[in-house]
Coordinates of N, CA, C and O in Angstrom, one line a residue:
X151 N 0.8 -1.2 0.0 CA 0.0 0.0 0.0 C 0.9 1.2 0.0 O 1.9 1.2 0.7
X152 N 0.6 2.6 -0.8 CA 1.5 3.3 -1.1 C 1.1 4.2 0.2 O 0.1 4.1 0.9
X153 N 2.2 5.0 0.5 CA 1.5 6.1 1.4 C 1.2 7.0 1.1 O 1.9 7.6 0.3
X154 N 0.0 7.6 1.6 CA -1.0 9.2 1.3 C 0.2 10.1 0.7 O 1.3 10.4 1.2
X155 N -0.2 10.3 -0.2 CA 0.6 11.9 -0.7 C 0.8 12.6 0.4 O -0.1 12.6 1.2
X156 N 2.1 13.4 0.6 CA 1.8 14.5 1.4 C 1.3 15.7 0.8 O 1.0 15.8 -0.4
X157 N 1.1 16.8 1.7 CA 0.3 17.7 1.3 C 1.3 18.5 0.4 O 2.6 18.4 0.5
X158 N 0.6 19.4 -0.4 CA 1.7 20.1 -1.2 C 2.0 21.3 -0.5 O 1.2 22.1 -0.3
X159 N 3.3 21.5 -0.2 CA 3.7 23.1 0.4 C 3.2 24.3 -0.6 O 3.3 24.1 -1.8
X160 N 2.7 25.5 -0.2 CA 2.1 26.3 -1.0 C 3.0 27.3 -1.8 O 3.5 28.2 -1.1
X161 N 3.3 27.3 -2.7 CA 4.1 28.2 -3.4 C 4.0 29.6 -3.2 O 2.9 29.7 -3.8
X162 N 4.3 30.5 -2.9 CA 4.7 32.2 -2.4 C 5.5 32.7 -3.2 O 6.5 32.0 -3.5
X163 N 5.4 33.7 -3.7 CA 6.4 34.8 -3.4 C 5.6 36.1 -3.2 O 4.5 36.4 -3.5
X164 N 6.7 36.9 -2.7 CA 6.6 38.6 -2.2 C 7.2 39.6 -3.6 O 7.8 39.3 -4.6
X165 N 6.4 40.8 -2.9 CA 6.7 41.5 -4.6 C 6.8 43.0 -3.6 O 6.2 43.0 -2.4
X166 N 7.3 44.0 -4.0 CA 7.0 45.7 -3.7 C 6.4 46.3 -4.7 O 6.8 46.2 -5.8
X167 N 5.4 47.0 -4.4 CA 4.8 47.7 -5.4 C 4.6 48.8 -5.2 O 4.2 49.1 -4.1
X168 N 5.1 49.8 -6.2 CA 4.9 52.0 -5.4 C 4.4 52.2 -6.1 O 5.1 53.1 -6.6
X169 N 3.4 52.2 -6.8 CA 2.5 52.8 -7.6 C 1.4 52.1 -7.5 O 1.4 50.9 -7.1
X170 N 0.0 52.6 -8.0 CA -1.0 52.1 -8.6 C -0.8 51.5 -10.2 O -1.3 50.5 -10.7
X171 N -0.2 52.3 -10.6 CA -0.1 51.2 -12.2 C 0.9 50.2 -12.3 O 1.0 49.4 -13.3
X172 N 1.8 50.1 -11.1 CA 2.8 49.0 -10.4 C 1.3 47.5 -10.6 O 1.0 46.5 -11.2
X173 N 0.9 48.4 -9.8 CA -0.4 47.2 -9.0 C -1.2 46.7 -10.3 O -1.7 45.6 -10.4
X174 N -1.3 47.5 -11.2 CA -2.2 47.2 -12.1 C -1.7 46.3 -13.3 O -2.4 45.7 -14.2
X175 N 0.2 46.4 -12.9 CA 0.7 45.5 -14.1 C 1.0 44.5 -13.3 O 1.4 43.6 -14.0
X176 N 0.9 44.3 -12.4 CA 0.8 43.1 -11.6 C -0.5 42.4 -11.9 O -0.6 41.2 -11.8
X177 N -1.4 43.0 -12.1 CA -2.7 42.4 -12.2 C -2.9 41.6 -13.2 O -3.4 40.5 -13.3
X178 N -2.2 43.1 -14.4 CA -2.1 41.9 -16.1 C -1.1 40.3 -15.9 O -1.5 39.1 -16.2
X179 N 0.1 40.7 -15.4 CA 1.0 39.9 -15.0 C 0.0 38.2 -14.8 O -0.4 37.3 -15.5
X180 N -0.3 38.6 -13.3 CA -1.0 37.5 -13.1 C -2.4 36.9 -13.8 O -2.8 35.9 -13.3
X181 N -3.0 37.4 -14.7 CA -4.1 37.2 -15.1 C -3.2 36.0 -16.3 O -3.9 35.0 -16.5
X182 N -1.8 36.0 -17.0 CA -1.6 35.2 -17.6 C -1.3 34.2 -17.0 O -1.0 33.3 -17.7
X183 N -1.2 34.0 -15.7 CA -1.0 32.3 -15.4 C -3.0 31.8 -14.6 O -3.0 30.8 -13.9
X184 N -3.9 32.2 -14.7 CA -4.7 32.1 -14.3 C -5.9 31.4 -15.4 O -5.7 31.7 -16.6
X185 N -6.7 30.7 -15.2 CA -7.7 30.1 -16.3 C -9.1 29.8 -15.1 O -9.2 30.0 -13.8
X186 N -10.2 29.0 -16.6 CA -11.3 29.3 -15.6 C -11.3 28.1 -14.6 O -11.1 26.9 -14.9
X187 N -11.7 28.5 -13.5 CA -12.0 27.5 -12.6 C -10.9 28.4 -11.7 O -11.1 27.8 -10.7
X188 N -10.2 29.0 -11.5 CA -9.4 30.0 -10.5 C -10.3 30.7 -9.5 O -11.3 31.3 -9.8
X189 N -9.8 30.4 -8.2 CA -10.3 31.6 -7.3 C -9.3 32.5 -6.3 O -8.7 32.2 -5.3
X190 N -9.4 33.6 -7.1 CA -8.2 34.2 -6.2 C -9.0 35.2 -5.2 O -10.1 35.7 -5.5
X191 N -8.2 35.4 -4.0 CA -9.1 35.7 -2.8 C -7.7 37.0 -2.4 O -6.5 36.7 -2.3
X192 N -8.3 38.1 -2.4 CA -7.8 39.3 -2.1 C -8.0 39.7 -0.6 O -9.2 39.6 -0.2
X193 N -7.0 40.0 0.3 CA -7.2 41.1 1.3 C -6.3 42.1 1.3 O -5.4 42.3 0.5
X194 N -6.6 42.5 2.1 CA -5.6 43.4 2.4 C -6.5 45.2 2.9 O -7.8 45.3 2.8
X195 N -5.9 46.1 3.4 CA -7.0 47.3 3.9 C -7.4 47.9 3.1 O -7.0 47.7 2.0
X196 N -8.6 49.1 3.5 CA -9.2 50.0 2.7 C -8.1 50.4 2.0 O -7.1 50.4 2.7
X197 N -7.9 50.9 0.7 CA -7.5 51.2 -0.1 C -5.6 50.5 -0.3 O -4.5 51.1 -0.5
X198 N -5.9 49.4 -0.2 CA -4.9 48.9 -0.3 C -4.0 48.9 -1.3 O -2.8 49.2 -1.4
X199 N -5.5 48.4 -2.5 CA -5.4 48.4 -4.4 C -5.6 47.0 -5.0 O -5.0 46.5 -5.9
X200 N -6.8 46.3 -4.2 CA -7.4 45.3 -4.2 C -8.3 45.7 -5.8 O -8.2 45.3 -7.0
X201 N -8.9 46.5 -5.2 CA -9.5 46.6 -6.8 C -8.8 47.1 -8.1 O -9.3 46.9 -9.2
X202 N -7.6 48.0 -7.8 CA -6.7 48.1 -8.7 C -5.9 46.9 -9.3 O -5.4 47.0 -10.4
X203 N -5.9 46.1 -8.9 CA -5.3 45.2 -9.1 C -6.0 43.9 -9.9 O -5.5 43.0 -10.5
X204 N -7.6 44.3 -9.6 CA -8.8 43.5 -10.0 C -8.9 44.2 -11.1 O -9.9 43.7 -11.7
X205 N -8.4 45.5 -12.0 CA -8.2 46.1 -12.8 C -7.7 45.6 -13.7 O -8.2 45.5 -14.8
X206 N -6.5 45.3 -13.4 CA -5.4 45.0 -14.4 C -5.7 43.0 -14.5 O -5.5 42.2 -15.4
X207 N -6.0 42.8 -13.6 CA -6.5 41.0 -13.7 C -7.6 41.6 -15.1 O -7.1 41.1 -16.1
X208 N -8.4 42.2 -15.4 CA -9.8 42.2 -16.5 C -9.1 42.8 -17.2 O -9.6 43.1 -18.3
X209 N -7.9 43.2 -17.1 CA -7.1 43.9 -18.8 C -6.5 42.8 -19.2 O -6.6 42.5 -20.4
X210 N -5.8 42.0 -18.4 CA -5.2 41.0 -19.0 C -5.9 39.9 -19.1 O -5.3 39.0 -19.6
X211 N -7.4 39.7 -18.6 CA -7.9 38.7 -19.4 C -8.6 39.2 -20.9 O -9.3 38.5 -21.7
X212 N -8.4 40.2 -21.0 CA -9.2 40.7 -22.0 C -11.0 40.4 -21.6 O -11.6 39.6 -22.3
X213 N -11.6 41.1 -20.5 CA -13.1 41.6 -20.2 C -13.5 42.7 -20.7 O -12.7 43.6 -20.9
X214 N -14.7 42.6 -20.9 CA -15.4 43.6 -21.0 C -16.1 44.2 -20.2 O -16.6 43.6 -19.3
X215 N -16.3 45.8 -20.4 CA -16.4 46.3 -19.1 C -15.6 46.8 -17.9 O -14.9 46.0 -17.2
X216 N -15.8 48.0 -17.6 CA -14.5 48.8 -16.5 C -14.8 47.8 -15.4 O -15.9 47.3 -15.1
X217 N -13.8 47.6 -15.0 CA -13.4 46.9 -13.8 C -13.3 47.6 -12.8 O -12.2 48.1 -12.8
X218 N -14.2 48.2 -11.6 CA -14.6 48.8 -10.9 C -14.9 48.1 -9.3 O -14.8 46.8 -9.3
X219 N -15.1 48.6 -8.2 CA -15.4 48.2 -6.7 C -16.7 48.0 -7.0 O -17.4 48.9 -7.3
X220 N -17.2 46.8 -7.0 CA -18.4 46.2 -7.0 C -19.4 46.2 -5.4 O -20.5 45.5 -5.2
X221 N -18.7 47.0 -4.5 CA -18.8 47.3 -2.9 C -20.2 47.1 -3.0 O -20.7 46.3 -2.1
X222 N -21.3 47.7 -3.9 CA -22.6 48.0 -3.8 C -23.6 47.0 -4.4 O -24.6 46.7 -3.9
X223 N -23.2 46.6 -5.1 CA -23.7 45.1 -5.8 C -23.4 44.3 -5.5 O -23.8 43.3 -6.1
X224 N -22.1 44.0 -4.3 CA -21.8 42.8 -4.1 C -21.3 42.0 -5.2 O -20.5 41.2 -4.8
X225 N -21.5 42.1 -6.6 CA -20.7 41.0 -7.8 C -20.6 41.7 -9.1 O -21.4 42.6 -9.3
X226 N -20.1 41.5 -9.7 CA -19.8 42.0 -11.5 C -19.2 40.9 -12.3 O -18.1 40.5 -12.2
X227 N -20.4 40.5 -13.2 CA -19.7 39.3 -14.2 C -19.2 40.4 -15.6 O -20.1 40.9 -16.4
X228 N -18.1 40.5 -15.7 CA -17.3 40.9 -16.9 C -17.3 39.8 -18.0 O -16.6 38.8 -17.6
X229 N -17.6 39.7 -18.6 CA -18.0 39.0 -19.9 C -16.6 39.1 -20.9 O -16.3 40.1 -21.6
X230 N -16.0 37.8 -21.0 CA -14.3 37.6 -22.0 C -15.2 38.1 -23.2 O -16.4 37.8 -23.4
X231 N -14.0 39.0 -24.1 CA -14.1 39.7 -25.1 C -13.7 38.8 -26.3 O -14.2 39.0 -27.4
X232 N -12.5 37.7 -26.0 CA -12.4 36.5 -27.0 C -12.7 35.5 -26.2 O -13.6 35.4 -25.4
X233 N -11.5 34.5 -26.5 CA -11.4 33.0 -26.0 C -11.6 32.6 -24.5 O -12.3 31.7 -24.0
X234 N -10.9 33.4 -24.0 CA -10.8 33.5 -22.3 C -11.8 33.4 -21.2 O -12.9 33.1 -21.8
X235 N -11.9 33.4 -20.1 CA -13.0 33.3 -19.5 C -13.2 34.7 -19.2 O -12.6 35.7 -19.3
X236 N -14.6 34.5 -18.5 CA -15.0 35.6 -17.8 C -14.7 35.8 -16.6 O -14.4 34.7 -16.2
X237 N -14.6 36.8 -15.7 CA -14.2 37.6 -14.7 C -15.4 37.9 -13.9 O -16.3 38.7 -14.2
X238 N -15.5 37.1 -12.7 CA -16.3 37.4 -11.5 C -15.4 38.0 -10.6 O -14.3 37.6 -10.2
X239 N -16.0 39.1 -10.1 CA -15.2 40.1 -9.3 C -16.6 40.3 -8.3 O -17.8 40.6 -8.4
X240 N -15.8 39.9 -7.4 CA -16.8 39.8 -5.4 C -16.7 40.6 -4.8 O -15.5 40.8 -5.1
X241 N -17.0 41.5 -3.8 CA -16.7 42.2 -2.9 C -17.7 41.6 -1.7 O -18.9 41.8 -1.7
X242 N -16.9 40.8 -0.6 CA -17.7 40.3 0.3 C -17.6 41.2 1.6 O -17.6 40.6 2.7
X243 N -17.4 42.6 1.5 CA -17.4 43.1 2.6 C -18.3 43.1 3.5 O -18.3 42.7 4.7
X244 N -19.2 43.7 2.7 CA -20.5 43.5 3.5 C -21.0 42.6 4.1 O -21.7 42.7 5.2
X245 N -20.6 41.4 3.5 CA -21.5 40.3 3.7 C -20.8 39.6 5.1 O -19.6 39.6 5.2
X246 N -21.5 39.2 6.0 CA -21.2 39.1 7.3 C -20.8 37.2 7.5 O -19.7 36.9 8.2
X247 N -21.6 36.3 7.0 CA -21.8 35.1 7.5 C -20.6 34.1 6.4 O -19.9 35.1 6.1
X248 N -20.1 33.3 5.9 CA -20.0 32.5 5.7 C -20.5 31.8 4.3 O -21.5 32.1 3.7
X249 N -19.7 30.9 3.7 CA -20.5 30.5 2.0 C -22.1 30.5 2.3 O -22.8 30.6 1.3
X250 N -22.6 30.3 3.3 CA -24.3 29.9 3.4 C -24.6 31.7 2.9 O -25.4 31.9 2.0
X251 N -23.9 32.7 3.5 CA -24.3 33.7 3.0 C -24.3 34.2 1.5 O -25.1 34.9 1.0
X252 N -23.2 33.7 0.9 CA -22.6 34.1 0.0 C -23.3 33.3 -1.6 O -23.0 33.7 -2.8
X253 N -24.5 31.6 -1.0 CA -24.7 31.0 -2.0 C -25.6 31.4 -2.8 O -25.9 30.7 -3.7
X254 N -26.2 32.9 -2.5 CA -27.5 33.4 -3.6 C -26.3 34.1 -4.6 O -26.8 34.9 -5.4
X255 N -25.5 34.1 -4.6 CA -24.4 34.5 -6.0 C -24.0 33.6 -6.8 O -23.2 33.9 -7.7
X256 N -24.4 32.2 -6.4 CA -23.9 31.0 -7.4 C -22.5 30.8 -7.8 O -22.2 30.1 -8.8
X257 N -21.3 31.7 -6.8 CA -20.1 31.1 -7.1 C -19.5 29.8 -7.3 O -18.4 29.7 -7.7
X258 N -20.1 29.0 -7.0 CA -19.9 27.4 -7.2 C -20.3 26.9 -8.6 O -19.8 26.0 -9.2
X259 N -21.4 27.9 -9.3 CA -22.0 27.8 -10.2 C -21.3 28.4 -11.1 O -21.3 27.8 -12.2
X260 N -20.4 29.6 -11.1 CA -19.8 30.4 -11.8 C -18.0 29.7 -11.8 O -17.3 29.5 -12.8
X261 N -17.9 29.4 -10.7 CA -16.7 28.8 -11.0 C -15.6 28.1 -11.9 O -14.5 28.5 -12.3
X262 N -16.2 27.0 -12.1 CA -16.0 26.6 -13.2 C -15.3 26.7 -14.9 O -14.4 26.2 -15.6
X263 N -16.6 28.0 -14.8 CA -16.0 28.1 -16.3 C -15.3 29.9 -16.2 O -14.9 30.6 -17.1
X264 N -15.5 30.0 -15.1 CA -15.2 31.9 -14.9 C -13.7 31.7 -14.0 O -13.3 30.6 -13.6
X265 N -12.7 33.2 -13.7 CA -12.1 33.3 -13.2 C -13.0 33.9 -12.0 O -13.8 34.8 -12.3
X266 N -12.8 33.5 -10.6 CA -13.4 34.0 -9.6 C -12.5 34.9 -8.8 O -11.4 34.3 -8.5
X267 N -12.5 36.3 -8.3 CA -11.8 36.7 -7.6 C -12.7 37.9 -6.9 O -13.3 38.9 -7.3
X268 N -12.4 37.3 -5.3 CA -13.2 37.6 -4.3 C -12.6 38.8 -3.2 O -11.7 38.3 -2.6
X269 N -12.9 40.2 -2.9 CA -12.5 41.1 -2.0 C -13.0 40.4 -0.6 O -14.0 39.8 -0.3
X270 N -12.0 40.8 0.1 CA -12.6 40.1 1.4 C -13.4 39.0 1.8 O -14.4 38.9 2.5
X271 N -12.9 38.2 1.2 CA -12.9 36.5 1.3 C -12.8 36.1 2.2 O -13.9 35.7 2.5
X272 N -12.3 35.9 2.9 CA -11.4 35.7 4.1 C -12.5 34.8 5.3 O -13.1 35.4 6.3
X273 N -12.6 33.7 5.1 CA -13.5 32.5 5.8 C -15.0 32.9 5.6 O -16.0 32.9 6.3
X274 N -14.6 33.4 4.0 CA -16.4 33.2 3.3 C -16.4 31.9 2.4 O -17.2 30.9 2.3
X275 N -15.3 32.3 1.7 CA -15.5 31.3 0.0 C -14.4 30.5 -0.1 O -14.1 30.1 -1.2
X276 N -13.6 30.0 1.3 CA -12.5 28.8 1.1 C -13.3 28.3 1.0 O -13.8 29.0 0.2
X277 N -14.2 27.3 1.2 CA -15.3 26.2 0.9 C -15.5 25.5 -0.4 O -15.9 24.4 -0.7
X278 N -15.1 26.7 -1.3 CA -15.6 26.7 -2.7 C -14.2 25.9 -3.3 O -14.5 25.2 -4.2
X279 N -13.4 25.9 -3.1 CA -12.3 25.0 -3.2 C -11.3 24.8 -2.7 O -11.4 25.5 -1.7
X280 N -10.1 24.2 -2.7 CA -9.1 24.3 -1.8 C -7.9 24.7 -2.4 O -6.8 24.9 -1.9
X281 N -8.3 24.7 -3.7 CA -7.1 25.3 -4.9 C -7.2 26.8 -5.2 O -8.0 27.2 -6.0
X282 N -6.4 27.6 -4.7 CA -7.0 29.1 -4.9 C -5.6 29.8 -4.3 O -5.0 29.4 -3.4
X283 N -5.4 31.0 -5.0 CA -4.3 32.3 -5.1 C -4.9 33.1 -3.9 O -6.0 33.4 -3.8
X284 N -3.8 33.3 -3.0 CA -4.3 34.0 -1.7 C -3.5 35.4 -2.0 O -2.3 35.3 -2.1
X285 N -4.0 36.7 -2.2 CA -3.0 37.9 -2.6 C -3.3 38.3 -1.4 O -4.4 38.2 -0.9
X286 N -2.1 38.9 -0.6 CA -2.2 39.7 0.5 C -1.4 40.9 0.2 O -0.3 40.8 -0.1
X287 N -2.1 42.2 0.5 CA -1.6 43.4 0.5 C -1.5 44.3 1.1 O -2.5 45.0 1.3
X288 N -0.4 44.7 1.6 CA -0.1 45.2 3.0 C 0.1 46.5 2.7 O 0.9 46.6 1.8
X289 N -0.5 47.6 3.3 CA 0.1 49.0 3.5 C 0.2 49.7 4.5 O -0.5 49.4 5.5
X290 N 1.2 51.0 4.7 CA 1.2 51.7 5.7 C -0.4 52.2 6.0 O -1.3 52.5 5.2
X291 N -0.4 52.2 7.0 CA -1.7 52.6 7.6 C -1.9 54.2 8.5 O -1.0 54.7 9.1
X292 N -3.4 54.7 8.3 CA -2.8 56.2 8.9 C -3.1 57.5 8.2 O -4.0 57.6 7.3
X293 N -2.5 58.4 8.6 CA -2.2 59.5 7.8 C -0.8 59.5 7.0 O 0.2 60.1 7.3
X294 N -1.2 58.7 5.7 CA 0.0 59.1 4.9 C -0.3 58.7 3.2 O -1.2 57.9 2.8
X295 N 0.4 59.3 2.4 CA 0.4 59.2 1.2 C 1.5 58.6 0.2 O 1.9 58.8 -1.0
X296 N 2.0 57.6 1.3 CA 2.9 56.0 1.1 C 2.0 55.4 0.2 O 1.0 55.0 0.6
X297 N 2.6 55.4 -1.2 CA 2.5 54.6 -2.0 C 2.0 52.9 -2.1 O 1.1 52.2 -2.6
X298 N 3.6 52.9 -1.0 CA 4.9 51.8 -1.3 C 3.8 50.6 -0.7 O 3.3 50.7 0.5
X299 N 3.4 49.5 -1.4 CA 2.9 48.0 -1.3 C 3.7 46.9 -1.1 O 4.6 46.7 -1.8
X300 N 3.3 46.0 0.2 CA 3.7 44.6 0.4 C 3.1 43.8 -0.3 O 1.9 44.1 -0.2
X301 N 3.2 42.8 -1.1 CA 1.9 42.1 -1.9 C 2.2 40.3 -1.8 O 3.4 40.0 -2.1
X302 N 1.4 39.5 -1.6 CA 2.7 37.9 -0.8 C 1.5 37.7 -1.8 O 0.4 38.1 -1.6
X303 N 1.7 37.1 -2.6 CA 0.8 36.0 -3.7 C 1.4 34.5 -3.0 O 2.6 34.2 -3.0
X304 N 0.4 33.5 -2.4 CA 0.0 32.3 -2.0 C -0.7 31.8 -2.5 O -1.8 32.2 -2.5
X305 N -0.3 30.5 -3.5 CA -0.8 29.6 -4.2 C -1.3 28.5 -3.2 O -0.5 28.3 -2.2
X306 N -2.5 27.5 -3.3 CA -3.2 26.8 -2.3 C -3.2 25.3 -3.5 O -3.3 25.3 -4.7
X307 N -3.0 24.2 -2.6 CA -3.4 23.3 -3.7 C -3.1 22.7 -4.9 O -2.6 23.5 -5.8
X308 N -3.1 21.9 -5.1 CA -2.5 20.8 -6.2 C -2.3 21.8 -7.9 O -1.5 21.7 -8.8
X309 N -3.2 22.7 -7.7 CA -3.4 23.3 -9.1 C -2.1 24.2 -9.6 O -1.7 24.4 -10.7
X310 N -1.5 24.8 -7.8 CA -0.7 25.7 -7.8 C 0.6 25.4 -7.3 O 1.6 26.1 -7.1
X311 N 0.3 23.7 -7.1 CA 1.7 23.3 -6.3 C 3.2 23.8 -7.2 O 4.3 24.3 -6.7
X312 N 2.9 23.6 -8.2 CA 4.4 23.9 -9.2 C 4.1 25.3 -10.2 O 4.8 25.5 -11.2
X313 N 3.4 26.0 -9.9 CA 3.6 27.2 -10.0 C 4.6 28.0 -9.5 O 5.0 28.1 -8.3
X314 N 5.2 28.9 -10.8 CA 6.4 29.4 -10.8 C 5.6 31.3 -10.2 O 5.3 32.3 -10.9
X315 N 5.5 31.1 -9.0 CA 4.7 33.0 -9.2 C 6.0 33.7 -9.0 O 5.9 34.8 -8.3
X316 N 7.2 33.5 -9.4 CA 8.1 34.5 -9.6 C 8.5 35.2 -10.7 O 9.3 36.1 -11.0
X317 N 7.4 34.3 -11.5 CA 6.9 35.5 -12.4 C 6.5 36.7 -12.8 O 6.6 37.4 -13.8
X318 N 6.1 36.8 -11.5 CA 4.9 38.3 -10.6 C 5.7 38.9 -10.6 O 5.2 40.1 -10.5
X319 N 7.3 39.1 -10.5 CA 8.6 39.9 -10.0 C 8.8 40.6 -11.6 O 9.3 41.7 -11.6
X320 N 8.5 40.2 -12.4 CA 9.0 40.3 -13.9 C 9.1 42.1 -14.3 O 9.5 42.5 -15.4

């Protein structure tokens, strides 16, 4: 009898980002190693550049439609302009509970064939798979007009075990 796979260590790397259009070619960046059935899960604080960065993810998949803070609708399906998939963009701020809260949006349903990526995720929509891009984005906090971004891309799961995200550095 063979023994259980072990689990796969998750692939990381860190990146600095000083700008917003830093953030946003990181966004294109990463949108080429991504396909549909992805769920990438964003935190990081108010104005970190969570959605800037959900910007440049819908440029480089080629969507249609500005890629904007969806804070008020809770969802935006960006619709692929060719081959690619489409772009589900979440913002679960609001939302207080858990996937039970989050299942009148059918992300289980959308998954699949969409790229999913969720604002403030964070022990709402791990449920939804165990394979998924964790971006964390760190900024000074406060009174200040510090640019300057921490950004740790964490790959989860067999999909992402041999992912090269030192790519993201490029």
């Amino acid at each position: 009898m063979e023994a259980p796979a072990a689990p796969h260590d998750p692939a990381e790397t860190e990146l600095t980002v000083t700008s917003p259009e830093q953030m946003r070619e990181l966004g294109r960046r990463l949108a080429k190693l991504l396909r549909a059935g992805d769920l990438v899960m964003l935190s990081g604080e108010l104005g970190a550049g969570k959605t800037t960065l959900t910007r440049g993810l819908g440029e480089g998949l080629g969507v249609r439609g500005a890629v904007t803070s969806p804070t008020f609708v809770i969802a935006r399906v960006h619709p692929a302009l060719g081959d690619g998939p489409p772009l589900v963009h979440v913002d679960a701020y609001r939302l207080g509970g858990g996937l039970d809260e989050m299942e009148d949006l059918d992300l289980d349903v959308s998954l699949p064939e969409s790229v999913v990526v969720v604002e403030w995720g964070e022990g709402k929509v791990e449920e939804l798979t165990d394979e998924r891009l964790q971006v964390l984005i760190h900024r000074a906090v406060g009174d200040t007009t510090d640019e300057v971004r921490q950004v740790t891309v964490t790959g989860l799961g067999e999909r992402w075990a041999a992912a090269d995200l030192s790519v993201l550095a490029a």
